[in-house]
Amino acid sequence: MSECYVCKVEELADGDVRIVKESGIEIGVIHQGGAYYAYQNLCPHQGGPACEGLRLPQVVDVIGEGGLFVGQRFDEADMHIVCPWHGYEYHLTSGEHVCNAALKLRKFEVSTRDGGIYVHV
Amino acid sequence: MTFTAGSHLFEPSRADFDSEQHLANARQQAFARNYQDFLIVDVDSHHYETEAFQEIANYIEDPVLRMEAKYQGMARGGITSIDGSYQEMTGRVTRYPMRRREATPPTIHRDITLMRRWMDSMGVDMACMFPTPMLNIATCPRAEVETALARAYNRWLCDNVLSEEPRLTSMLYLPFNEPEACLKMVEEFGDRKGVIGFMVTATHYKANNDNAYMSTYAALQERGLPLGFHAAYTWSDRSTALMNRFISVHALGFVWHNMVHMTNWIVNGMPERFPRLKTLWIESGLAWVPFLMQRLDNEFMMRSSDAPLLKRKPSDYMREMFFTSQPMEMVDNREALALTFKMMNAESQLLYSSDYPHWDMDLPSTIYDLPFLSEDGKRSILGGNAERLFKLTPAYAPWKLERRAAQAVAAQ
Ligand code: FES
């Protein structure tokens, strides 16, 4: 496994992504909600740059008493990576597609040390 | 201040507008009539809240709807309009909102540059291009507006785009609400460079078997130009109006409208009346084809008296028609897809389409990677079938020609 320097901690603001290339693989290093995640920038659907899209929370239909539709809300605890080509959504923490866990973004370990962010390939 | 007589709305001679100046004469009336002597109350007046819509949207309590409203806005085409821009998935498919920021050189038409860029990226050599919102001008209740816009678009496309780039072609829009205008369109544009056929948007509420269209079909048949039915959806249809989510309207609408036209086309024996007229069914995916084949065949066996012009089963006629591939249903069940290909004779009748830049676009790899197709079959679907149907003169992407040349050199 090789360690690849991404950037300085202060260069990747919360909510941002940095795309790095290591051993011929593009990896999106994401800083979201105070944590770091890294996935291959390749969507298993049709090969889109999955890490270059929006990050949005899970949409929830709120159903009240008696099965009545009440409205919608976001579940901020379940943030998604949204592929910009067709909108496939993956759980930020696991990289699994929200409707089919067998479809996954390839995950890499990220660490921070001495003010730098590193991804392990 | 001065106004340029006649055209100041379009070429303003002054940069600003001032309501008090605009109503200066009203103020004179107020003075002249001594309005200061009594109270005046106006019980119906308006402001344009659209200009404050981003502020208003912040007051929407449902956060999901709030985000949609802020994305779509409230102008024409906004969140409450019949279709809005809900299709864009609130910015999830980033090429919709970002397109405006793409820089293109001034020397060539922007549309040509943008088409070339995506075509070259995907490895597409030639494309049949269609408009986007103008596909739905069919639903405009003013038929003459549809015809005028269709004619303007067709003229503009031929003059500025098709004439300039041999890799670009189009099946031109037929204003189906005015049958005589359809015939005129074929006569006027049928021989223009890059025109490879004509197209009806499927959201037309006109039966394609109406006698009024026979002269248009005859003209197309005579010229050897295919007729396309391009699927679309409209939220104004009574059945789709029952649906509250875009996924529902899109999933059913794009299939439903083409099923209606296909059924009319077959049951009224159009393939027998115009045996040399080729039809192409565009953007309904593939799953509807086996469904409709089975439905029509089954009923035809019992009620052939309802479709007496048919000499064969409906599915036999459908197998001779042409279909575009997108949005190909990526079923987890490969057998279902393979059977669909087999039932429609896909290797000779299916034409690859991307629908780029729309949200449900398909890359050529969706066809090329199918394990049940032969190499020949893949190449036919990706290009050969279109080349034959439209009698195209192949025009390759420059990078392909360069790569081939480099490979030839390397091989020596
Ligand atoms: S390629 Fe990612 S959603 Fe299609």
XYZ file of C-alpha atoms and ligand atoms in Angstrom, chain A residues 42-50 82-90 97 105, chain B residues 359 361 363, ligand 1:
27
model
C -15.609 6.229 -10.893
C -19.293 5.388 -10.729
C -20.227 1.725 -11.232
C -23.278 2.785 -13.234
C -21.809 4.114 -16.482
C -18.395 5.251 -15.310
C -19.191 8.827 -14.285
C -16.964 10.959 -12.034
C -18.952 10.124 -8.916
C -24.423 12.141 -5.844
C -22.880 11.136 -9.154
C -23.245 14.097 -11.533
C -23.891 12.009 -14.642
C -27.294 10.514 -13.742
C -27.767 11.113 -10.042
C -26.938 7.696 -8.546
C -26.618 8.301 -4.795
C -24.097 6.596 -2.510
C -25.536 2.802 -3.464
C -17.702 3.136 -4.898
C -30.280 13.297 -17.081
C -28.322 9.704 -21.061
C -23.044 6.091 -23.250
S -22.492 7.097 -14.170
Fe -22.854 7.682 -12.176
S -24.951 7.867 -12.098
Fe -24.578 7.110 -14.047
